[in-house]
CSV table of C-alpha atoms in Angstrom, one decimal:
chain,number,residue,atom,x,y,z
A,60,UNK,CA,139.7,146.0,75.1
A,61,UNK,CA,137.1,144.2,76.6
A,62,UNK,CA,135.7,145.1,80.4
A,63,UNK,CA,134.3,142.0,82.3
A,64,UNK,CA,131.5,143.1,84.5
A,65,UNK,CA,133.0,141.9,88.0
A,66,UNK,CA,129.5,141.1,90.1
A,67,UNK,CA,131.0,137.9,91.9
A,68,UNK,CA,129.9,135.6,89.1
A,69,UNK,CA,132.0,132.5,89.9
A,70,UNK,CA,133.7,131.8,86.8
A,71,UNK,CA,135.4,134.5,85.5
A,72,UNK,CA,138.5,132.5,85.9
A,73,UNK,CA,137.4,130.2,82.9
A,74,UNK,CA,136.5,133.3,80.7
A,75,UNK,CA,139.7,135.7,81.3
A,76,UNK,CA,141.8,131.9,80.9
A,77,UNK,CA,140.0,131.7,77.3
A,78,UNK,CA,140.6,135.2,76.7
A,79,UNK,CA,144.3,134.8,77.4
A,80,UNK,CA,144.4,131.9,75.1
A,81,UNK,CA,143.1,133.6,71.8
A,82,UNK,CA,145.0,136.9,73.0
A,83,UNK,CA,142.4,139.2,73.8
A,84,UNK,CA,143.1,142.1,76.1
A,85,UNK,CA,140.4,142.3,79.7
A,86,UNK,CA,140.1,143.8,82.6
A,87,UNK,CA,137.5,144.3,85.2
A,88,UNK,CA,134.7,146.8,85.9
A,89,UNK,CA,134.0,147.5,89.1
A,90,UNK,CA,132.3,150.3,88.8
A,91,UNK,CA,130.0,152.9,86.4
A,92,UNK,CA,133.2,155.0,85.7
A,93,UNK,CA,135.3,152.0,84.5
A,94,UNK,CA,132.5,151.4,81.3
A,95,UNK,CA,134.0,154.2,79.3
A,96,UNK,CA,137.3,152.7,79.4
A,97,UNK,CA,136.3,149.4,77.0
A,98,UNK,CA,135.4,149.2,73.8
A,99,UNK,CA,133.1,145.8,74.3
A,100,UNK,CA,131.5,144.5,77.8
A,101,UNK,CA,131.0,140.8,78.7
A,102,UNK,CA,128.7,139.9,81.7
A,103,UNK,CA,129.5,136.5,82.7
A,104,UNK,CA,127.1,134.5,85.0
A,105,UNK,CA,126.6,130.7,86.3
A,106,UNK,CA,124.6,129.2,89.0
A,107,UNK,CA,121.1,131.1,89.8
A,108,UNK,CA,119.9,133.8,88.0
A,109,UNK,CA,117.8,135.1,90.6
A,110,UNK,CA,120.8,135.2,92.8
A,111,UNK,CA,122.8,136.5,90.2
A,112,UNK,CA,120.7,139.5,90.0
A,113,UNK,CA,120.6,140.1,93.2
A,114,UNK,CA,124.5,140.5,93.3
A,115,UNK,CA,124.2,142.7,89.9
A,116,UNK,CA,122.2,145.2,91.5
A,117,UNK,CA,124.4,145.4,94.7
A,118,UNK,CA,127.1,146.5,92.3
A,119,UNK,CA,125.0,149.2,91.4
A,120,UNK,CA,125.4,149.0,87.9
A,121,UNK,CA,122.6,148.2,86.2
A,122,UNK,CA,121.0,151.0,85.1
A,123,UNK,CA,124.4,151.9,83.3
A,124,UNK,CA,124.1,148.6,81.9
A,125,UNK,CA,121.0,149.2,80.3
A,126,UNK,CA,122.1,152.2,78.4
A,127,UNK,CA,125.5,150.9,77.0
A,128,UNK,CA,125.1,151.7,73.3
A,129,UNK,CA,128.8,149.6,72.6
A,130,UNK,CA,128.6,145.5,72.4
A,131,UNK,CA,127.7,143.5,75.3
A,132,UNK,CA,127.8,139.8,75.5
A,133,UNK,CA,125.9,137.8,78.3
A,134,UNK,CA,126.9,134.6,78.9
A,135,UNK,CA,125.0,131.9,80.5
A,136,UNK,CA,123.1,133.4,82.9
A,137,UNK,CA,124.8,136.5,82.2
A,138,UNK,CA,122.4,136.2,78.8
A,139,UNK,CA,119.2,135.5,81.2
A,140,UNK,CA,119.9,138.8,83.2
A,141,UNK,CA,119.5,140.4,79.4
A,142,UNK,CA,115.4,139.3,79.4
A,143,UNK,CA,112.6,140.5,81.4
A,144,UNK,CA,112.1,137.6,84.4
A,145,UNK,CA,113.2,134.2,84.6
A,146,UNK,CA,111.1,131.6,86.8
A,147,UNK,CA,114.3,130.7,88.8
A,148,UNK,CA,113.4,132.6,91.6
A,149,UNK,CA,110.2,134.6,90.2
A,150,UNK,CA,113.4,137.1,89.4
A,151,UNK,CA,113.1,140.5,87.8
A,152,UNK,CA,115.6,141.0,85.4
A,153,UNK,CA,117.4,143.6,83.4
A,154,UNK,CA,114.6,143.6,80.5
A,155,UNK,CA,116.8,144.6,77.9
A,156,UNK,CA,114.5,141.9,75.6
A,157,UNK,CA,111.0,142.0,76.5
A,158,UNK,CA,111.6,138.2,76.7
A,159,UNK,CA,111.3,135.3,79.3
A,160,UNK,CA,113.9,133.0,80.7
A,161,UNK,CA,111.7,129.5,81.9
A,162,UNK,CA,112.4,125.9,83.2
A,163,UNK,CA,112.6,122.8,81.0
A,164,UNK,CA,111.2,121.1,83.8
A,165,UNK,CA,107.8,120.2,82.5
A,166,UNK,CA,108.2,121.6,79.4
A,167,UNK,CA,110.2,118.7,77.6
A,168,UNK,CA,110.7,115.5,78.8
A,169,UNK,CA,114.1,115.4,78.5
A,170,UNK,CA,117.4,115.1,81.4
A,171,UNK,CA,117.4,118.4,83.3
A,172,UNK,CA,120.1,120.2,83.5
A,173,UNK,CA,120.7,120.5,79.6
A,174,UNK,CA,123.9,119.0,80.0
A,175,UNK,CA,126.6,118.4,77.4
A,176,UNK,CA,127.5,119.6,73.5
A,177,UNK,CA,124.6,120.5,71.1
A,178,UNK,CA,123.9,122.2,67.8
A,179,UNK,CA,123.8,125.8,67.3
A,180,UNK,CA,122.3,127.3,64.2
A,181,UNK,CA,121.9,131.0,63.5
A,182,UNK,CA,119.4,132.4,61.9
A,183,UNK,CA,120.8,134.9,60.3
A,184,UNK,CA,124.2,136.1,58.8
A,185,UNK,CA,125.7,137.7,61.9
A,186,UNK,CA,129.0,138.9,62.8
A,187,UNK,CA,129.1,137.0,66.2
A,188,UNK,CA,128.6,133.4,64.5
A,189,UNK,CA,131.6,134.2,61.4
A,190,UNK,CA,133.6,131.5,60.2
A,191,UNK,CA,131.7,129.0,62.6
A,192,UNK,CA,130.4,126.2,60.3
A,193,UNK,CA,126.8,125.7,60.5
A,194,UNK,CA,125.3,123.7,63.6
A,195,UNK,CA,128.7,123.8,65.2
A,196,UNK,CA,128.7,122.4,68.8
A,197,UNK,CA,128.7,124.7,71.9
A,198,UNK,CA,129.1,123.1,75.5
A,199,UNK,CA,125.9,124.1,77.2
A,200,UNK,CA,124.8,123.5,81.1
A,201,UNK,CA,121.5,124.7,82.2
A,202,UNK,CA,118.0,124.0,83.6
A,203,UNK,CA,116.6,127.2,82.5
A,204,UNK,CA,116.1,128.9,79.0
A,205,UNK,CA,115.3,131.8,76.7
A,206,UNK,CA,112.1,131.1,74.6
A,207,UNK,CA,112.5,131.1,71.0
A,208,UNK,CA,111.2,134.7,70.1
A,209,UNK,CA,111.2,136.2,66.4
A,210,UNK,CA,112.8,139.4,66.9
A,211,UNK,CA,115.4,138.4,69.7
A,212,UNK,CA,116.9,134.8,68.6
A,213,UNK,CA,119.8,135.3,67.0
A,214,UNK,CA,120.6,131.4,66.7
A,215,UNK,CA,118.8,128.4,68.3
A,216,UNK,CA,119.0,125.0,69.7
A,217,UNK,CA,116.5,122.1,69.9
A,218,UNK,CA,116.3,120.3,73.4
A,219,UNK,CA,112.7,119.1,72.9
A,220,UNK,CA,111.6,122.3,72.0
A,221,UNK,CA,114.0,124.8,69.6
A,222,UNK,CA,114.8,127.9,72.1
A,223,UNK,CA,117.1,130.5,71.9
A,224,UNK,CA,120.5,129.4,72.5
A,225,UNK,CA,122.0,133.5,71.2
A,226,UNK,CA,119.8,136.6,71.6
A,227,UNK,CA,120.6,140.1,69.9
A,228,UNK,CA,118.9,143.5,70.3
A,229,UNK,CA,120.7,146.4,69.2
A,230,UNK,CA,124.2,146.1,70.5
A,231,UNK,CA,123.5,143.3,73.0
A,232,UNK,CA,124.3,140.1,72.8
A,233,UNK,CA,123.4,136.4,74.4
A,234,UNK,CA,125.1,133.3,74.5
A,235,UNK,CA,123.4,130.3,76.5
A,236,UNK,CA,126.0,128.3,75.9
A,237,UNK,CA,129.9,128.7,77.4
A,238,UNK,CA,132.6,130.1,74.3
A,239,UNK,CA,135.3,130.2,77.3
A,240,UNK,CA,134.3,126.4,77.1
A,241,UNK,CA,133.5,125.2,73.5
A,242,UNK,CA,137.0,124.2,71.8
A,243,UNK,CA,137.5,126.4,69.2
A,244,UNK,CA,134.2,127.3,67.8
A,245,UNK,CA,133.8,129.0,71.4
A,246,UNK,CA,137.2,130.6,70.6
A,247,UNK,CA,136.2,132.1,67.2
A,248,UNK,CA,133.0,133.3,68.7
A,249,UNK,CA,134.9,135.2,71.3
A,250,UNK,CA,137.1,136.5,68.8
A,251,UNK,CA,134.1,137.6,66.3
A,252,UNK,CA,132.9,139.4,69.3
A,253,UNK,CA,135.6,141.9,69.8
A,254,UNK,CA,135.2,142.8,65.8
A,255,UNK,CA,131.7,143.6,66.2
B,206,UNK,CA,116.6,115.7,69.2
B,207,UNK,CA,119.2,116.0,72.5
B,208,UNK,CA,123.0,116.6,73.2
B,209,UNK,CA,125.6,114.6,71.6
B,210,UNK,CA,126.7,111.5,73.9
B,211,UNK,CA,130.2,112.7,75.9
B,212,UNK,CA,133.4,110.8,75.6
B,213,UNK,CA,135.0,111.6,79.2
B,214,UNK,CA,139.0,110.7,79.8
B,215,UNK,CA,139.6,109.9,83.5
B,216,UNK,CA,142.8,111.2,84.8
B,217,UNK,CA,143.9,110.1,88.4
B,218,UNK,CA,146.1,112.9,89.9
B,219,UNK,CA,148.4,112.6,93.4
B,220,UNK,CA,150.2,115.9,94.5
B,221,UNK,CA,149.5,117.5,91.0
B,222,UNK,CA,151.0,114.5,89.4
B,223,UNK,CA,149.1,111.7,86.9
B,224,UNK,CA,149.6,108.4,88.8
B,225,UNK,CA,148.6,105.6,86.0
B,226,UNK,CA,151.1,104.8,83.4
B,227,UNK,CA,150.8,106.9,80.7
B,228,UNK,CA,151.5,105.4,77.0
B,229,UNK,CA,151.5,108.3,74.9
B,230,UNK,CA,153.7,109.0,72.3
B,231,UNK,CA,155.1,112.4,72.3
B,232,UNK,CA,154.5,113.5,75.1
B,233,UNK,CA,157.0,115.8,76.6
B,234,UNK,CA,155.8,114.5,80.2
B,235,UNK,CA,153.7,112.0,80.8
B,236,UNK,CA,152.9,112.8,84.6
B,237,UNK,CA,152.1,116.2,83.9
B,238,UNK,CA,148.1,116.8,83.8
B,239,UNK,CA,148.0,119.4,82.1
B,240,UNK,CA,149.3,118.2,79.2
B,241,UNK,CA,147.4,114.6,78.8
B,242,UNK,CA,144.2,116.7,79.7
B,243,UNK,CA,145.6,119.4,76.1
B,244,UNK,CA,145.9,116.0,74.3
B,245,UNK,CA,142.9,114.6,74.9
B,246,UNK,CA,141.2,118.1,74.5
B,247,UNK,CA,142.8,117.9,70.9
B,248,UNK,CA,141.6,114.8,70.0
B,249,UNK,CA,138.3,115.5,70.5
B,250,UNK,CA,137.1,114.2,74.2
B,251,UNK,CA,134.3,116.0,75.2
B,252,UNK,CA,135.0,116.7,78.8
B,253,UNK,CA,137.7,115.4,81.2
B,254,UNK,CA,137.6,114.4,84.6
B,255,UNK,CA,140.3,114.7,87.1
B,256,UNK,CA,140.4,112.6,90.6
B,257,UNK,CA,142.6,113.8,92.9
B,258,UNK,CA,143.2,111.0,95.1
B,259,UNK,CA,145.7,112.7,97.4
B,260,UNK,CA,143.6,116.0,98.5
B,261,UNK,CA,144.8,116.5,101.7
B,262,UNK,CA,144.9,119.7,103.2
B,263,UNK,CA,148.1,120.5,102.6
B,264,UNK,CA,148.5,119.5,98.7
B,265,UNK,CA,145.6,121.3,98.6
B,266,UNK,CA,147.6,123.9,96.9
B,267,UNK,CA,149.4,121.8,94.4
B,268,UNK,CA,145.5,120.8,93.2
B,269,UNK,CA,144.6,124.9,93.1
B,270,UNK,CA,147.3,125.5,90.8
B,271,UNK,CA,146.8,122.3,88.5
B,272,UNK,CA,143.2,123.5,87.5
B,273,UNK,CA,144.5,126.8,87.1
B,274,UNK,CA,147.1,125.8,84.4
B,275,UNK,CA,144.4,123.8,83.1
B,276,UNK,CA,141.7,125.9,82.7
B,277,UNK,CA,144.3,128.1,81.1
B,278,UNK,CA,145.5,125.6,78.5
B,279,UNK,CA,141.8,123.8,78.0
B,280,UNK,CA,138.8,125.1,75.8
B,281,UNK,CA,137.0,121.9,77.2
B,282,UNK,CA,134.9,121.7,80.4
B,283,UNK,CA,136.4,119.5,83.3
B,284,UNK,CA,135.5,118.1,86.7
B,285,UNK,CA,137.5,117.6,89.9
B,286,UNK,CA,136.8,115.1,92.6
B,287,UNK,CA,139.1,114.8,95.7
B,288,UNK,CA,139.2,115.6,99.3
B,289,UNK,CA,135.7,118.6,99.0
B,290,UNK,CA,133.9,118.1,102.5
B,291,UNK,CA,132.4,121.9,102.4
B,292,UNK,CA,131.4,125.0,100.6
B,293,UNK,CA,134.9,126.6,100.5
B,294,UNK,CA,136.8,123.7,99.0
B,295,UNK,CA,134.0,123.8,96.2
B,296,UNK,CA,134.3,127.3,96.2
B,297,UNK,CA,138.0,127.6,95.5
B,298,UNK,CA,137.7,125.1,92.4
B,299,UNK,CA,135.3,127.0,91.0
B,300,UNK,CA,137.8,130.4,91.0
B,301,UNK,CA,140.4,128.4,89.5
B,302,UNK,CA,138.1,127.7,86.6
B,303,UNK,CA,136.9,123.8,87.0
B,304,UNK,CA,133.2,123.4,86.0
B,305,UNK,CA,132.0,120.7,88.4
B,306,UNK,CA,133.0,118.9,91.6
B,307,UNK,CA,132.9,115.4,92.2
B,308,UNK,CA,131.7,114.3,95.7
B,309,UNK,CA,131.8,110.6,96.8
B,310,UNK,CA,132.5,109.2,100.4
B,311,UNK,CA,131.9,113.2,102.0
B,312,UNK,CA,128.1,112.6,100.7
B,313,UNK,CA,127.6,109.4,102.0
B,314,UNK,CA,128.6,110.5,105.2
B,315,UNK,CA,127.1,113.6,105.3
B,316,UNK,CA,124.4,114.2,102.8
B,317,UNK,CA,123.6,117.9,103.2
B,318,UNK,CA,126.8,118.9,101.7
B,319,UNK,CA,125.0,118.2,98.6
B,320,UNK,CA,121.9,120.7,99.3
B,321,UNK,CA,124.4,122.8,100.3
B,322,UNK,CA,126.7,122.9,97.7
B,323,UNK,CA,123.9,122.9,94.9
B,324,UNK,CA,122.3,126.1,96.4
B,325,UNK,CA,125.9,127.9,96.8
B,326,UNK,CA,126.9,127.1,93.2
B,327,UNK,CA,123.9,125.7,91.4
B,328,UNK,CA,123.1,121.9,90.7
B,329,UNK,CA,125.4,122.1,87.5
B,330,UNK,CA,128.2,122.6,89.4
B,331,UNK,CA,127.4,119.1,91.5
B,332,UNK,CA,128.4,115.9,90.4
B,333,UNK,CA,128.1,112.9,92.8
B,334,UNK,CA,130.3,110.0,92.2
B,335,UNK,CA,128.8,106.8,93.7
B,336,UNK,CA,131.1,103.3,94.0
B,337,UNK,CA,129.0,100.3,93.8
B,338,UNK,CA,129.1,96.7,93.9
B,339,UNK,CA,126.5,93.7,93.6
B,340,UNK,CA,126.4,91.5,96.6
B,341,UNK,CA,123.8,88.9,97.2
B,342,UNK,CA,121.3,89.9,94.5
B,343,UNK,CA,121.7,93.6,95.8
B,344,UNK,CA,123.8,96.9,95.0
B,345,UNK,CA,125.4,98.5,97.8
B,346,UNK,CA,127.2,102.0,98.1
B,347,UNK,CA,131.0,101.5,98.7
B,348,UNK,CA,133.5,104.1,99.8
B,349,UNK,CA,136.8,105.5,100.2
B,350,UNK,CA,137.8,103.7,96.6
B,351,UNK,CA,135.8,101.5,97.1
B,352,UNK,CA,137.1,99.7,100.3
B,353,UNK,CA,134.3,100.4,102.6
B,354,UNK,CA,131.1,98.5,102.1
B,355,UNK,CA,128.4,100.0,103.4
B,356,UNK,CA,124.4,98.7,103.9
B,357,UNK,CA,122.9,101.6,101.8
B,358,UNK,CA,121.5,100.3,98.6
B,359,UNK,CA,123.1,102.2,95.3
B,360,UNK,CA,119.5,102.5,94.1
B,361,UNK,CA,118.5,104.2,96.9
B,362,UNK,CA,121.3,106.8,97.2
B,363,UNK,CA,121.2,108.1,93.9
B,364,UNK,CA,117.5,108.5,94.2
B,365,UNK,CA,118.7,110.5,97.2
B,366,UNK,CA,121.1,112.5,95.7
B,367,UNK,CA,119.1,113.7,92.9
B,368,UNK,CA,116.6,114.8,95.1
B,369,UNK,CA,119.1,116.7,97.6
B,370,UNK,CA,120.4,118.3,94.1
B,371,UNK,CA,122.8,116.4,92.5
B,372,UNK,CA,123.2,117.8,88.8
B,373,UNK,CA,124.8,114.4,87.5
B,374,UNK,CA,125.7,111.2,88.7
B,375,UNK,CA,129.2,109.2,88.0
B,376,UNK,CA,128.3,105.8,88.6
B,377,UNK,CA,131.5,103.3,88.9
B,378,UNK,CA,130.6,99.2,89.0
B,379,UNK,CA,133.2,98.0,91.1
B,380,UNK,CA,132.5,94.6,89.8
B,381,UNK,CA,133.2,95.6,86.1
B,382,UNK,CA,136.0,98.2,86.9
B,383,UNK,CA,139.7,96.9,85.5
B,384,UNK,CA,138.0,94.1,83.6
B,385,UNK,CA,137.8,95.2,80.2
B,386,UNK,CA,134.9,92.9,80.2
B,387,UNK,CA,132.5,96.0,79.1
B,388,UNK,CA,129.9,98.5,81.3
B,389,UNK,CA,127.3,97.0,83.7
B,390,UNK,CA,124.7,97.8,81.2
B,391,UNK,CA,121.9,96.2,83.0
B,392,UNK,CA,122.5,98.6,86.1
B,393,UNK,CA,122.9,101.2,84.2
B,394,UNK,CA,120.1,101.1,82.3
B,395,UNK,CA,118.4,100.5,85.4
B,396,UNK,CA,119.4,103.5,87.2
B,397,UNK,CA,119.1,105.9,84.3
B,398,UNK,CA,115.6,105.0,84.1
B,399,UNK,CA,114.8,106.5,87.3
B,400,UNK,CA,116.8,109.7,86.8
B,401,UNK,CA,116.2,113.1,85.3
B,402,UNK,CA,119.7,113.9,85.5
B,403,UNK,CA,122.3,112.9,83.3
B,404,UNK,CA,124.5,109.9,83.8
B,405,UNK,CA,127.7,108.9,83.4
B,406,UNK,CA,128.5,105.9,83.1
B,407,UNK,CA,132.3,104.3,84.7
B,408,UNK,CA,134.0,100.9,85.1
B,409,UNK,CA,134.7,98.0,82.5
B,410,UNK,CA,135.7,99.7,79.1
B,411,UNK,CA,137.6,97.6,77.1
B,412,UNK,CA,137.1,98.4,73.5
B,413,UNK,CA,135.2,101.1,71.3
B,414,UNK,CA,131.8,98.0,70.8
B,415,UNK,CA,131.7,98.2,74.8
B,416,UNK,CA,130.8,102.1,74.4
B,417,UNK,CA,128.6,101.4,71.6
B,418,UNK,CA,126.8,98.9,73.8
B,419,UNK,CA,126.1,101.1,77.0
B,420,UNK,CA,124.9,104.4,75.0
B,421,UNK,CA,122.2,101.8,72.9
B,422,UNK,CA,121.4,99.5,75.4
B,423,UNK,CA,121.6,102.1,78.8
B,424,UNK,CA,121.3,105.7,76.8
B,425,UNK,CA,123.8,106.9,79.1
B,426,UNK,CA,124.3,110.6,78.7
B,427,UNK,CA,128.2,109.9,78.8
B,428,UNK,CA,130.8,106.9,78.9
B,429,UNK,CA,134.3,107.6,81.3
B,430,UNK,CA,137.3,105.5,80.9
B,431,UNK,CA,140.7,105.7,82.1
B,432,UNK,CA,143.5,102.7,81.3
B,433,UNK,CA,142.1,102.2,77.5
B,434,UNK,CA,142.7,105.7,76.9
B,435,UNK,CA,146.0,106.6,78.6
B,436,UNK,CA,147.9,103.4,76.9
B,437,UNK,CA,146.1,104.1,73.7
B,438,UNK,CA,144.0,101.0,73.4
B,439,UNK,CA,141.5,103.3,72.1
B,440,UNK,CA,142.1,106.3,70.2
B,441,UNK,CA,139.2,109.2,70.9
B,442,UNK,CA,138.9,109.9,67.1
B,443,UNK,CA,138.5,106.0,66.3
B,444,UNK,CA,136.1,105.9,69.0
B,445,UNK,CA,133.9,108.6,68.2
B,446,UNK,CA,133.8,107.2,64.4
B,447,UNK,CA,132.7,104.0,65.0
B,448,UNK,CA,129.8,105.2,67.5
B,449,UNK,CA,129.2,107.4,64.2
B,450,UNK,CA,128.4,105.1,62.2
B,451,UNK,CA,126.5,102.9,65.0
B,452,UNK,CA,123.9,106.2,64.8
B,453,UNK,CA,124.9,107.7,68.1
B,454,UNK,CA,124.7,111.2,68.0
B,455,UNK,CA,128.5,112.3,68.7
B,456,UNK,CA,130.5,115.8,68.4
């Protein structure tokens, strides 16, 4: 069963919806005593990542975070709050990956936010991208990123420059781009999740 | 490099209801949003926009529980314009699981909601839907549907709007809109020029060249249509092959 970490990110309507739909079991974690009772952990996230953190720590639960040794999907900017700092807001994060989130602006000249469907394609045989063909199309919408790193992309995207569009370390996981919102590909990587 | 060029099915809702006829075939119920919106998911639109052109307080409800039940049936991201004048009408659509809002006449008469909506939710979450029509050589901002001239220049306003944090703009020609006579590609092209946001483009599709047209000659980011799609005048999978094979890059 998976436990959603319940920080005030706005969407989590969209996420327990697609969970519903591919008949996944959820529920919410409030707080640190509620981690033991999942099996996986998905920390959702839109809007600013500085913010975002901001609301994570008032929850109290990020050093319990940190030291989860079962799966744990970020989404969105739930993935950013996985690296070390993001320049939206000159934010501290929960440096899970020694790894920075930046902003496209000035660093491709390209329409900002990253709006729309693009290509995703792992690196490597994982578990999170099975029986997802090969550059499938994720919806993605954001104006900041994960920098392509050797040890931490797990899959990548090219928006002007090829950047990490899934991270994995250990047990955690990253998506930049929505599953709850990517037709079925999205579907089957929720679903994949909950095997690892 | 870049995203895939959307393909965005316009659906007009009143009280929770679709309002233009609806030519489907097998459709269990033609009004009901929820299913159009599952249909088009199916075949293959890349986002859907819903204008709800009621959005009075009081149906405000009926809206709240229409993008709940689709959000719940949808794997597809969808927008919802209607009747949001402040942060807690934005704020509700966003808990029932729509991805944008699309503001139009409440910007233009007071442009702050934008700033403030982008810094509550983000500039993702912020589309802003701009009427416009050509009138003596010029392009002027039109509201309430589009009854309402008024003496700011379309240029201008989206300039505006981006920089007060617009994450997209949704521009309609009024002059093309209902013709079938193709996109105002020249405007278009125009305004997408000066943006760093994406564009959609809205008003005058008639047949799958006229989409072909405004993503080579105006690079658009997206193309939104209504009447072609709900009488079936053009089928999304048709659509989406032929801009295939004109080298647009498509889902």
């Amino acid at each position: 069963m998976i436990g959603i970490i319940n920080y005030g990110a706005g969407n989590i309507f969209s996420l327990t919806a697609a969970l519903d739909r591919i008949g996944i079991e959820y529920a919410m974690i409030n707080e640190e005593g509620d981690m033991e009772n999942y099996s996986h952990i998905i920390i959702p996230g839109v809007g600013h990542a500085g913010a975002a953190m901001q609301k994570l720590k008032a929850t109290g639960l990020t050093s319990s975070i940190k030291k989860l040794e079962k799966p744990v999907l970020g989404i969105c900017v739930g993935m950013q709050l996985l690296t070390r700092h993001s320049e939206e807001g000159d934010a501290h994060l929960l440096n899970v990956m020694d790894i920075e989130t930046l902003h496209f602006a000035n660093r491709v000249n390209l329409k900002v936010p990253h709006m729309g469907w693009n290509k995703v394609s792992p690196m490597q045989n994982s578990k999170l991208f099975q029986n997802i063909e090969k550059d499938a199309y994720f919806y993605f919408v954001h104006s900041y990123f994960i920098e392509y790193n050797p040890t931490f992309t797990l899959a990548y995207t090219d928006y002007g420059i090829k950047y990490s569009s899934a991270i994995q370390y250990n047990n955690f996981y990253g998506v930049q781009f929505h599953p709850e919102k990517s037709g079925k590909a999205g579907e089957q990587l929720l679903k994949n999740f909950c095997t690892i | 490099a870049g995203v895939a060029k959307r393909i965005i099915p316009c659906l007009d809702v009143k009280d929770g209801r679709t309002v233009k006829g609806i030519n489907f075939v097998d459709l269990r119920d033609a009004g009901d949003p929820v299913e159009l919106a599952w249909q088009y998911s199916a075949q293959g639109a890349d986002e859907l926009v819903f204008l709800d052109i009621t959005a009075t307080h009081e149906k405000r409800k009926t809206t709240v529980e229409m993008v709940k039940a689709v959000a719940r049936n949808v794997n597809i991201p969808f927008t919802i314009g209607g009747g949001i004048h402040e942060v807690a009408d934005a704020e509700i659509l966003l808990h029932s699981g729509a991805d944008k809002i699309s503001i139009n006449s409440a910007a233009v008469k007071n442009p702050a909601l934008i700033n403030t909506l982008a810094n509550a939710f983000g500039i993702q979450f912020v589309v802003v839907a701009v009427d416009t029509k050509h009138i003596d050589g010029k392009n002027y901002v039109h509201l309430n549907g589009g009854r309402i001239k008024t003496d700011i220049l379309t240029e201008e306003w989206i300039k505006e709007a981006e920089s007060r944090g617009a994450g997209e703009i949704l521009l309609t020609s009024m002059d093309h809109d209902g013709t079938k006579n193709g996109f105002d590609c020249t405007l278009l092209k125009k305004i997408n020029q000066s943006l760093t946001i994406p564009l959609i483009a809205s008003g005058g599709a008639g047949s799958k060249q006229h989409f072909t047209d405004v993503f080579l000659e105006a690079n658009v980011d997206a193309a939104l249509a209504a009447s072609v799609f709900h009488y079936g005048e053009i089928l999304i999978p048709d659509l989406k092959d032929s801009l295939r094979a004109s080298g647009i890059k498509i889902r």
